[in-house]
CSV table of C-alpha atoms in Angstrom, one decimal:
chain,number,residue,atom,x,y,z
A,1,UNK,CA,0.9,-27.5,56.7
A,2,UNK,CA,4.3,-27.5,57.3
A,3,UNK,CA,4.0,-31.1,56.7
A,4,UNK,CA,2.6,-30.5,54.1
A,5,UNK,CA,5.0,-28.5,52.8
A,6,UNK,CA,7.8,-30.7,53.9
A,7,UNK,CA,6.2,-33.6,51.9
A,8,UNK,CA,5.9,-31.7,48.7
A,9,UNK,CA,9.7,-30.7,49.0
A,10,UNK,CA,11.2,-33.7,50.0
A,11,UNK,CA,12.1,-36.4,47.1
A,12,UNK,CA,10.1,-39.2,48.4
A,13,UNK,CA,10.9,-43.1,47.5
A,14,UNK,CA,7.9,-44.7,46.1
A,15,UNK,CA,6.7,-48.5,47.0
A,16,UNK,CA,3.1,-50.3,46.0
A,17,UNK,CA,1.5,-52.4,49.5
A,18,UNK,CA,1.0,-55.8,48.1
A,19,UNK,CA,-2.5,-57.0,50.2
A,20,UNK,CA,-4.1,-59.8,50.0
A,21,UNK,CA,-6.7,-58.2,47.2
A,22,UNK,CA,-3.8,-57.4,45.3
A,23,UNK,CA,-2.9,-61.0,45.1
A,24,UNK,CA,-6.1,-62.1,44.5
A,25,UNK,CA,-6.0,-59.5,41.1
A,26,UNK,CA,-3.3,-60.1,39.8
A,27,UNK,CA,-4.4,-63.7,39.7
A,28,UNK,CA,-7.6,-63.5,37.6
A,29,UNK,CA,-5.3,-61.3,35.0
A,30,UNK,CA,-2.5,-64.6,35.1
A,31,UNK,CA,-5.7,-66.2,33.8
A,32,UNK,CA,-7.0,-64.4,31.5
A,33,UNK,CA,-3.8,-64.2,29.7
A,34,UNK,CA,-4.6,-67.0,27.0
A,35,UNK,CA,-7.6,-65.3,25.9
A,36,UNK,CA,-6.8,-61.6,25.5
A,37,UNK,CA,-5.2,-62.1,22.4
A,38,UNK,CA,-8.6,-64.0,21.2
A,39,UNK,CA,-11.2,-61.2,21.6
A,40,UNK,CA,-11.5,-57.9,20.3
A,41,UNK,CA,-12.9,-55.9,23.0
A,42,UNK,CA,-13.5,-53.0,21.3
A,43,UNK,CA,-15.9,-54.5,19.0
A,44,UNK,CA,-17.8,-53.8,21.9
A,45,UNK,CA,-18.1,-50.7,22.2
A,46,UNK,CA,-14.6,-50.7,25.0
A,47,UNK,CA,-11.8,-48.1,25.6
A,48,UNK,CA,-8.7,-49.0,24.6
A,49,UNK,CA,-6.4,-50.1,26.9
A,50,UNK,CA,-4.0,-47.3,26.5
A,51,UNK,CA,-6.8,-45.0,27.0
A,52,UNK,CA,-8.3,-46.1,30.3
A,53,UNK,CA,-8.4,-43.4,33.2
A,54,UNK,CA,-7.1,-44.3,36.1
A,55,UNK,CA,-7.8,-41.0,38.1
A,56,UNK,CA,-11.6,-41.7,38.2
A,57,UNK,CA,-13.7,-44.3,39.4
A,58,UNK,CA,-16.4,-43.5,36.9
A,59,UNK,CA,-17.3,-40.6,34.5
A,60,UNK,CA,-16.7,-36.2,36.1
A,61,UNK,CA,-16.3,-34.3,33.5
A,62,UNK,CA,-15.7,-31.3,35.3
A,63,UNK,CA,-13.4,-33.2,37.9
A,64,UNK,CA,-11.6,-34.9,34.6
A,65,UNK,CA,-10.9,-30.5,33.1
A,66,UNK,CA,-10.3,-29.9,36.4
A,67,UNK,CA,-7.5,-32.2,36.9
A,68,UNK,CA,-6.3,-31.9,33.5
A,69,UNK,CA,-5.2,-27.6,34.7
A,70,UNK,CA,-4.0,-28.7,37.9
A,71,UNK,CA,-1.5,-30.8,35.9
A,72,UNK,CA,-0.8,-28.0,33.4
A,73,UNK,CA,-0.7,-24.7,35.4
A,74,UNK,CA,-0.9,-25.9,39.3
A,75,UNK,CA,-3.5,-22.7,39.8
A,76,UNK,CA,-5.7,-24.6,43.2
A,77,UNK,CA,-8.6,-21.9,42.6
A,78,UNK,CA,-10.1,-24.0,39.9
A,79,UNK,CA,-10.2,-27.1,42.8
A,80,UNK,CA,-11.5,-25.1,44.9
A,81,UNK,CA,-14.7,-23.5,43.1
A,82,UNK,CA,-15.3,-27.0,41.8
A,83,UNK,CA,-15.9,-27.9,45.8
A,84,UNK,CA,-17.6,-25.0,46.8
A,85,UNK,CA,-20.9,-26.3,44.7
A,86,UNK,CA,-20.6,-29.9,46.1
A,87,UNK,CA,-21.1,-28.3,49.8
A,88,UNK,CA,-24.9,-30.3,50.1
A,89,UNK,CA,-23.8,-33.0,47.1
A,90,UNK,CA,-21.6,-35.1,50.4
A,91,UNK,CA,-21.4,-38.0,48.5
A,92,UNK,CA,-20.1,-36.3,45.7
A,93,UNK,CA,-17.4,-34.4,47.8
A,94,UNK,CA,-16.5,-37.0,49.3
A,95,UNK,CA,-15.5,-38.1,46.0
A,96,UNK,CA,-14.6,-35.7,44.7
A,97,UNK,CA,-12.0,-35.2,48.0
A,98,UNK,CA,-10.9,-39.0,47.1
A,99,UNK,CA,-9.8,-38.3,43.5
A,100,UNK,CA,-7.8,-34.4,44.1
A,101,UNK,CA,-6.1,-35.5,47.2
A,102,UNK,CA,-5.3,-39.0,44.7
A,103,UNK,CA,-4.3,-36.8,42.2
A,104,UNK,CA,-1.5,-35.1,44.6
A,105,UNK,CA,0.2,-38.2,46.1
A,106,UNK,CA,0.2,-39.5,41.9
A,107,UNK,CA,1.5,-36.3,41.7
A,108,UNK,CA,4.5,-36.3,44.0
A,109,UNK,CA,5.5,-39.8,43.1
A,110,UNK,CA,5.7,-39.1,39.5
A,111,UNK,CA,7.7,-35.4,40.2
A,112,UNK,CA,9.2,-36.1,44.2
A,113,UNK,CA,9.7,-32.2,45.6
A,114,UNK,CA,7.9,-30.7,42.2
A,115,UNK,CA,4.6,-32.8,41.5
A,116,UNK,CA,1.1,-31.5,43.4
A,117,UNK,CA,2.9,-28.4,44.7
A,118,UNK,CA,-0.9,-26.7,43.2
A,119,UNK,CA,-2.0,-28.3,47.1
A,120,UNK,CA,0.6,-26.6,48.8
A,121,UNK,CA,-0.1,-23.3,47.2
A,122,UNK,CA,-3.5,-24.0,48.0
A,123,UNK,CA,-3.1,-24.1,51.4
A,124,UNK,CA,-0.7,-21.6,52.3
A,125,UNK,CA,-2.3,-19.1,50.0
A,126,UNK,CA,-5.8,-19.5,52.0
A,127,UNK,CA,-5.8,-21.7,55.0
A,128,UNK,CA,-9.0,-20.8,55.9
A,129,UNK,CA,-10.6,-22.5,52.0
A,130,UNK,CA,-12.0,-25.5,53.6
A,131,UNK,CA,-12.0,-27.4,50.6
A,132,UNK,CA,-8.5,-27.0,50.8
A,133,UNK,CA,-8.1,-28.5,54.1
A,134,UNK,CA,-9.7,-32.0,53.6
A,135,UNK,CA,-8.1,-32.2,50.6
A,136,UNK,CA,-4.6,-31.9,52.7
A,137,UNK,CA,-6.0,-34.0,55.2
A,138,UNK,CA,-6.7,-37.3,52.9
A,139,UNK,CA,-3.2,-36.0,50.9
A,140,UNK,CA,-1.4,-36.7,54.2
A,141,UNK,CA,-3.8,-40.1,54.7
A,142,UNK,CA,-2.0,-41.6,51.8
A,143,UNK,CA,1.7,-40.4,52.6
A,144,UNK,CA,0.9,-42.0,55.7
A,145,UNK,CA,-0.2,-45.4,54.0
A,146,UNK,CA,3.0,-44.7,51.6
A,147,UNK,CA,5.7,-44.7,54.9
A,148,UNK,CA,3.7,-47.5,56.2
A,149,UNK,CA,4.6,-49.9,53.6
A,150,UNK,CA,7.7,-48.0,53.0
A,151,UNK,CA,8.6,-48.2,56.8
A,152,UNK,CA,6.1,-49.7,58.4
A,153,UNK,CA,2.6,-49.3,60.3
A,154,UNK,CA,3.1,-48.1,63.6
A,155,UNK,CA,6.4,-46.2,62.8
A,156,UNK,CA,7.2,-42.9,64.2
A,157,UNK,CA,7.1,-41.1,61.2
A,158,UNK,CA,3.6,-43.2,60.2
A,159,UNK,CA,2.3,-41.7,63.6
A,160,UNK,CA,3.6,-37.9,63.0
A,161,UNK,CA,1.7,-37.6,59.6
A,162,UNK,CA,-1.4,-39.2,60.9
A,163,UNK,CA,-1.3,-36.8,63.5
A,164,UNK,CA,-1.0,-33.6,61.6
A,165,UNK,CA,-4.0,-35.8,59.1
A,166,UNK,CA,-6.6,-35.5,62.5
A,167,UNK,CA,-4.8,-31.7,63.2
A,168,UNK,CA,-5.7,-31.0,59.3
A,169,UNK,CA,-9.3,-32.3,59.6
A,170,UNK,CA,-10.4,-30.9,63.4
A,171,UNK,CA,-9.4,-27.6,61.0
A,172,UNK,CA,-11.2,-28.9,58.1
A,173,UNK,CA,-14.8,-29.0,60.5
A,174,UNK,CA,-14.2,-25.8,62.1
A,175,UNK,CA,-14.3,-23.9,58.1
A,176,UNK,CA,-17.0,-26.5,57.2
A,177,UNK,CA,-19.3,-27.6,60.6
A,178,UNK,CA,-22.2,-29.2,59.0
A,179,UNK,CA,-19.3,-31.5,55.9
A,180,UNK,CA,-19.0,-35.4,57.2
A,181,UNK,CA,-16.5,-35.5,54.7
A,182,UNK,CA,-13.3,-34.3,57.4
A,183,UNK,CA,-14.5,-36.7,59.6
A,184,UNK,CA,-14.7,-39.8,57.1
A,185,UNK,CA,-11.2,-38.7,56.3
A,186,UNK,CA,-11.0,-39.1,60.1
A,187,UNK,CA,-11.6,-42.9,60.3
A,188,UNK,CA,-9.1,-43.7,58.2
A,189,UNK,CA,-6.8,-42.3,60.6
A,190,UNK,CA,-8.8,-44.1,63.0
A,191,UNK,CA,-7.3,-46.9,62.1
A,192,UNK,CA,-3.9,-46.3,61.6
A,193,UNK,CA,-3.9,-45.0,65.3
A,194,UNK,CA,-5.4,-47.8,66.3
A,195,UNK,CA,-8.5,-45.6,68.4
A,196,UNK,CA,-10.0,-48.0,71.2
A,197,UNK,CA,-13.7,-49.2,69.9
A,198,UNK,CA,-15.5,-46.4,72.1
A,199,UNK,CA,-13.3,-43.9,70.2
A,200,UNK,CA,-13.7,-45.3,66.3
A,201,UNK,CA,-17.7,-45.3,67.5
A,202,UNK,CA,-18.1,-42.3,69.2
A,203,UNK,CA,-16.3,-40.7,65.7
A,204,UNK,CA,-19.0,-43.0,63.4
A,205,UNK,CA,-22.4,-41.3,65.4
A,206,UNK,CA,-20.5,-38.0,64.7
A,207,UNK,CA,-20.5,-39.2,60.9
A,208,UNK,CA,-23.6,-40.2,60.9
A,209,UNK,CA,-25.4,-37.8,62.1
A,210,UNK,CA,-24.8,-36.1,59.2
A,211,UNK,CA,-24.7,-38.3,56.5
A,212,UNK,CA,-26.5,-40.9,57.7
A,213,UNK,CA,-26.5,-43.7,55.1
A,214,UNK,CA,-23.2,-42.0,53.4
A,215,UNK,CA,-21.8,-45.0,51.1
A,216,UNK,CA,-18.8,-43.6,51.3
A,217,UNK,CA,-18.7,-43.2,54.6
A,218,UNK,CA,-19.5,-46.7,54.7
A,219,UNK,CA,-16.9,-48.4,53.2
A,220,UNK,CA,-14.2,-46.1,54.9
A,221,UNK,CA,-15.5,-48.0,58.5
A,222,UNK,CA,-16.0,-51.1,57.3
A,223,UNK,CA,-12.0,-51.9,57.4
A,224,UNK,CA,-12.1,-51.0,61.0
A,225,UNK,CA,-14.1,-53.2,61.2
A,226,UNK,CA,-12.1,-56.2,59.0
A,227,UNK,CA,-9.7,-58.9,60.5
A,228,UNK,CA,-6.8,-56.8,58.8
A,229,UNK,CA,-6.7,-54.1,60.8
A,230,UNK,CA,-8.9,-54.1,64.5
A,231,UNK,CA,-12.3,-56.3,64.0
A,232,UNK,CA,-12.9,-59.9,62.1
A,233,UNK,CA,-14.9,-61.1,59.7
A,234,UNK,CA,-18.2,-62.0,61.4
A,235,UNK,CA,-18.0,-58.4,63.2
A,236,UNK,CA,-17.1,-56.6,59.4
A,237,UNK,CA,-20.1,-58.4,58.6
A,238,UNK,CA,-22.1,-57.5,61.3
A,239,UNK,CA,-22.0,-54.4,60.4
A,240,UNK,CA,-22.2,-54.4,56.3
A,241,UNK,CA,-25.7,-56.6,57.0
A,242,UNK,CA,-27.3,-54.1,59.7
A,243,UNK,CA,-26.2,-51.1,56.6
A,244,UNK,CA,-28.1,-52.4,54.3
A,245,UNK,CA,-31.2,-53.6,56.3
A,246,UNK,CA,-31.4,-50.0,57.6
A,247,UNK,CA,-30.8,-48.8,54.0
A,248,UNK,CA,-33.5,-46.2,52.5
A,249,UNK,CA,-34.8,-47.1,48.8
A,250,UNK,CA,-32.2,-46.4,45.9
A,251,UNK,CA,-29.7,-46.6,48.9
A,252,UNK,CA,-26.0,-47.8,48.1
A,253,UNK,CA,-26.4,-49.5,51.1
A,254,UNK,CA,-27.2,-53.4,50.1
A,255,UNK,CA,-24.2,-53.7,48.0
A,256,UNK,CA,-21.5,-53.2,51.5
A,257,UNK,CA,-22.0,-57.2,52.2
A,258,UNK,CA,-19.7,-57.1,48.8
A,259,UNK,CA,-17.5,-55.6,49.3
A,260,UNK,CA,-17.3,-57.0,53.1
A,261,UNK,CA,-17.0,-60.4,51.5
A,262,UNK,CA,-14.3,-59.2,49.0
A,263,UNK,CA,-11.6,-57.9,52.3
A,264,UNK,CA,-12.1,-61.6,54.4
A,265,UNK,CA,-11.6,-64.0,51.1
A,266,UNK,CA,-8.7,-66.1,51.2
A,267,UNK,CA,-5.8,-65.2,48.9
A,268,UNK,CA,-5.6,-68.2,47.8
A,269,UNK,CA,-8.7,-70.3,46.3
A,270,UNK,CA,-8.8,-74.0,47.2
A,271,UNK,CA,-12.5,-74.5,47.4
A,272,UNK,CA,-14.2,-75.4,44.1
A,273,UNK,CA,-16.9,-73.0,43.4
A,274,UNK,CA,-16.8,-70.7,46.3
A,275,UNK,CA,-18.0,-68.2,44.2
A,276,UNK,CA,-21.6,-69.3,43.7
A,277,UNK,CA,-21.4,-70.0,46.9
A,278,UNK,CA,-24.7,-68.6,49.0
A,279,UNK,CA,-22.5,-66.1,51.5
A,280,UNK,CA,-21.3,-65.2,47.5
A,281,UNK,CA,-24.6,-65.2,45.7
A,282,UNK,CA,-26.4,-63.1,48.2
A,283,UNK,CA,-24.5,-60.7,48.7
A,284,UNK,CA,-23.8,-60.6,44.5
A,285,UNK,CA,-27.9,-60.5,44.4
A,286,UNK,CA,-27.7,-57.3,47.3
A,287,UNK,CA,-25.1,-55.8,45.0
A,288,UNK,CA,-27.2,-55.4,42.2
A,289,UNK,CA,-30.1,-54.1,43.0
A,290,UNK,CA,-28.3,-51.1,44.3
A,291,UNK,CA,-27.1,-50.6,41.1
A,292,UNK,CA,-30.1,-51.5,39.3
A,293,UNK,CA,-32.1,-48.9,41.8
A,294,UNK,CA,-29.8,-46.4,42.8
A,295,UNK,CA,-30.0,-43.4,41.0
A,296,UNK,CA,-27.8,-43.6,37.5
A,297,UNK,CA,-25.2,-40.4,38.2
A,298,UNK,CA,-24.7,-41.8,42.2
A,299,UNK,CA,-21.0,-40.6,42.2
A,300,UNK,CA,-20.1,-43.9,44.5
A,301,UNK,CA,-22.4,-45.9,42.4
A,302,UNK,CA,-18.9,-46.8,40.0
A,303,UNK,CA,-17.1,-48.4,43.0
A,304,UNK,CA,-19.9,-50.9,43.2
A,305,UNK,CA,-19.8,-52.0,39.5
A,306,UNK,CA,-16.5,-52.0,39.3
A,307,UNK,CA,-16.1,-54.9,42.2
A,308,UNK,CA,-19.7,-56.3,40.8
A,309,UNK,CA,-17.1,-56.9,38.0
A,310,UNK,CA,-14.5,-58.8,39.7
A,311,UNK,CA,-16.8,-60.8,41.5
A,312,UNK,CA,-19.0,-61.8,37.7
A,313,UNK,CA,-16.6,-62.8,35.7
A,314,UNK,CA,-15.2,-65.0,38.8
A,315,UNK,CA,-18.8,-66.5,39.0
A,316,UNK,CA,-19.2,-67.0,35.7
A,317,UNK,CA,-21.8,-64.6,35.1
A,318,UNK,CA,-20.1,-64.1,31.6
A,319,UNK,CA,-23.8,-61.5,30.6
A,320,UNK,CA,-24.1,-60.2,34.2
A,321,UNK,CA,-20.6,-59.3,33.8
A,322,UNK,CA,-20.8,-57.5,30.7
A,323,UNK,CA,-24.2,-55.0,31.4
A,324,UNK,CA,-21.7,-54.4,34.3
A,325,UNK,CA,-19.2,-53.3,31.8
A,326,UNK,CA,-21.1,-51.3,29.5
A,327,UNK,CA,-21.9,-48.8,32.4
A,328,UNK,CA,-18.8,-47.9,33.9
A,329,UNK,CA,-16.2,-49.0,31.5
A,330,UNK,CA,-13.5,-46.0,30.4
A,331,UNK,CA,-12.5,-45.7,34.3
A,332,UNK,CA,-10.7,-47.9,36.5
A,333,UNK,CA,-10.2,-45.4,39.5
A,334,UNK,CA,-11.4,-47.9,42.2
A,335,UNK,CA,-11.0,-51.0,43.8
A,336,UNK,CA,-10.0,-54.1,43.1
A,337,UNK,CA,-8.2,-52.5,40.6
A,338,UNK,CA,-6.6,-50.0,42.6
A,339,UNK,CA,-5.1,-52.5,44.2
A,340,UNK,CA,-2.2,-53.7,42.3
A,341,UNK,CA,0.4,-52.2,40.7
A,342,UNK,CA,-1.1,-51.3,37.7
A,343,UNK,CA,-5.0,-50.9,37.7
A,344,UNK,CA,-6.0,-50.8,33.9
A,345,UNK,CA,-4.1,-54.2,33.3
A,346,UNK,CA,-6.0,-55.3,35.6
A,347,UNK,CA,-8.9,-53.9,34.6
A,348,UNK,CA,-9.0,-55.4,30.8
A,349,UNK,CA,-7.6,-58.8,31.7
A,350,UNK,CA,-10.8,-59.4,33.5
A,351,UNK,CA,-13.1,-57.4,31.3
A,352,UNK,CA,-11.0,-60.0,28.2
A,353,UNK,CA,-12.3,-62.3,30.7
A,354,UNK,CA,-15.7,-61.8,29.9
A,355,UNK,CA,-15.6,-60.8,26.7
A,356,UNK,CA,-14.3,-64.3,26.2
A,357,UNK,CA,-16.4,-66.4,28.5
A,358,UNK,CA,-19.6,-64.2,26.5
A,359,UNK,CA,-18.8,-64.9,23.4
A,360,UNK,CA,-17.8,-68.9,24.2
A,361,UNK,CA,-21.2,-69.0,24.8
A,362,UNK,CA,-22.6,-67.2,21.8
A,363,UNK,CA,-23.0,-63.8,22.8
A,364,UNK,CA,-21.6,-61.2,20.7
A,365,UNK,CA,-21.7,-57.1,19.8
A,366,UNK,CA,-24.7,-56.9,18.5
A,367,UNK,CA,-26.2,-58.8,21.6
A,368,UNK,CA,-24.1,-57.6,24.2
A,369,UNK,CA,-26.6,-56.3,27.2
A,370,UNK,CA,-27.3,-53.0,26.8
């Protein structure tokens, strides 16, 4: 907890980590600049660019209300009460923990030394509250990532923050023994602290014992097996394919291979037809199947829809892209847009290209898929 107080009390120098995904997203935005002035996304009922919500991947009215109240009053109690309602909904709990921690980190970046005081108060005033502990742990993970962006991964400062995050995860797990969320947060810590594979597998077994088909957990674990971390493209693909093959009905796990493909795309595409290739098409169809069959209110479903938009536009499947846009428009707090410096602009660029392609093929607002 001492590190949280220090982090919230000092001036943080922000920096954006430019990752391969960010370069790929920006390339799409540059490609669409010539189209955006010729279309009217609002004619399709889309949210104006300046009103896109970058905090959330999809609609969550209760959480949005709590975020507004946190910023206005700095009172942490509504956030604690909201998380307390998710003890039997691990996917929703994970998503809300992610968003609350992200809000605290964003407020701190906006107002160094002042922003996000509600999280510090939460931990000081009720250190035994499980929700506050797990949000604190995720917040520290995000601060460690920012530190790595400024001074590099593996520095003493980076490791100190991650070690503190691991300690807070352990506290959160003791406070809520059946909750998989602290262990899911630790999956990101495992990447940064270079867990041995045996140790990572042990952690993963702990997660799956509590939530075997948790989509958020699988997304977090996938990164460990990616080439840019501790695995390879083949290992990441194998992990994703195993999860998809073992998925129960109405699961989002059939979409996991599309995330694995995204993480290993080349920064510069020199292959004509890459997005119509068998590998991409198969992953796309799996994700489309997951999006069609998952419960409409699944809290992680918007993440799948956002990535589908990105791939479908690049594959020039504009009708399918418009169908996803109709269901997810308005919120842009998800990969791939969050990899960019301006998520709303990244999303709006792809949306504009989807509309342009749709209209070029003879589509109109009246014939848009709903």
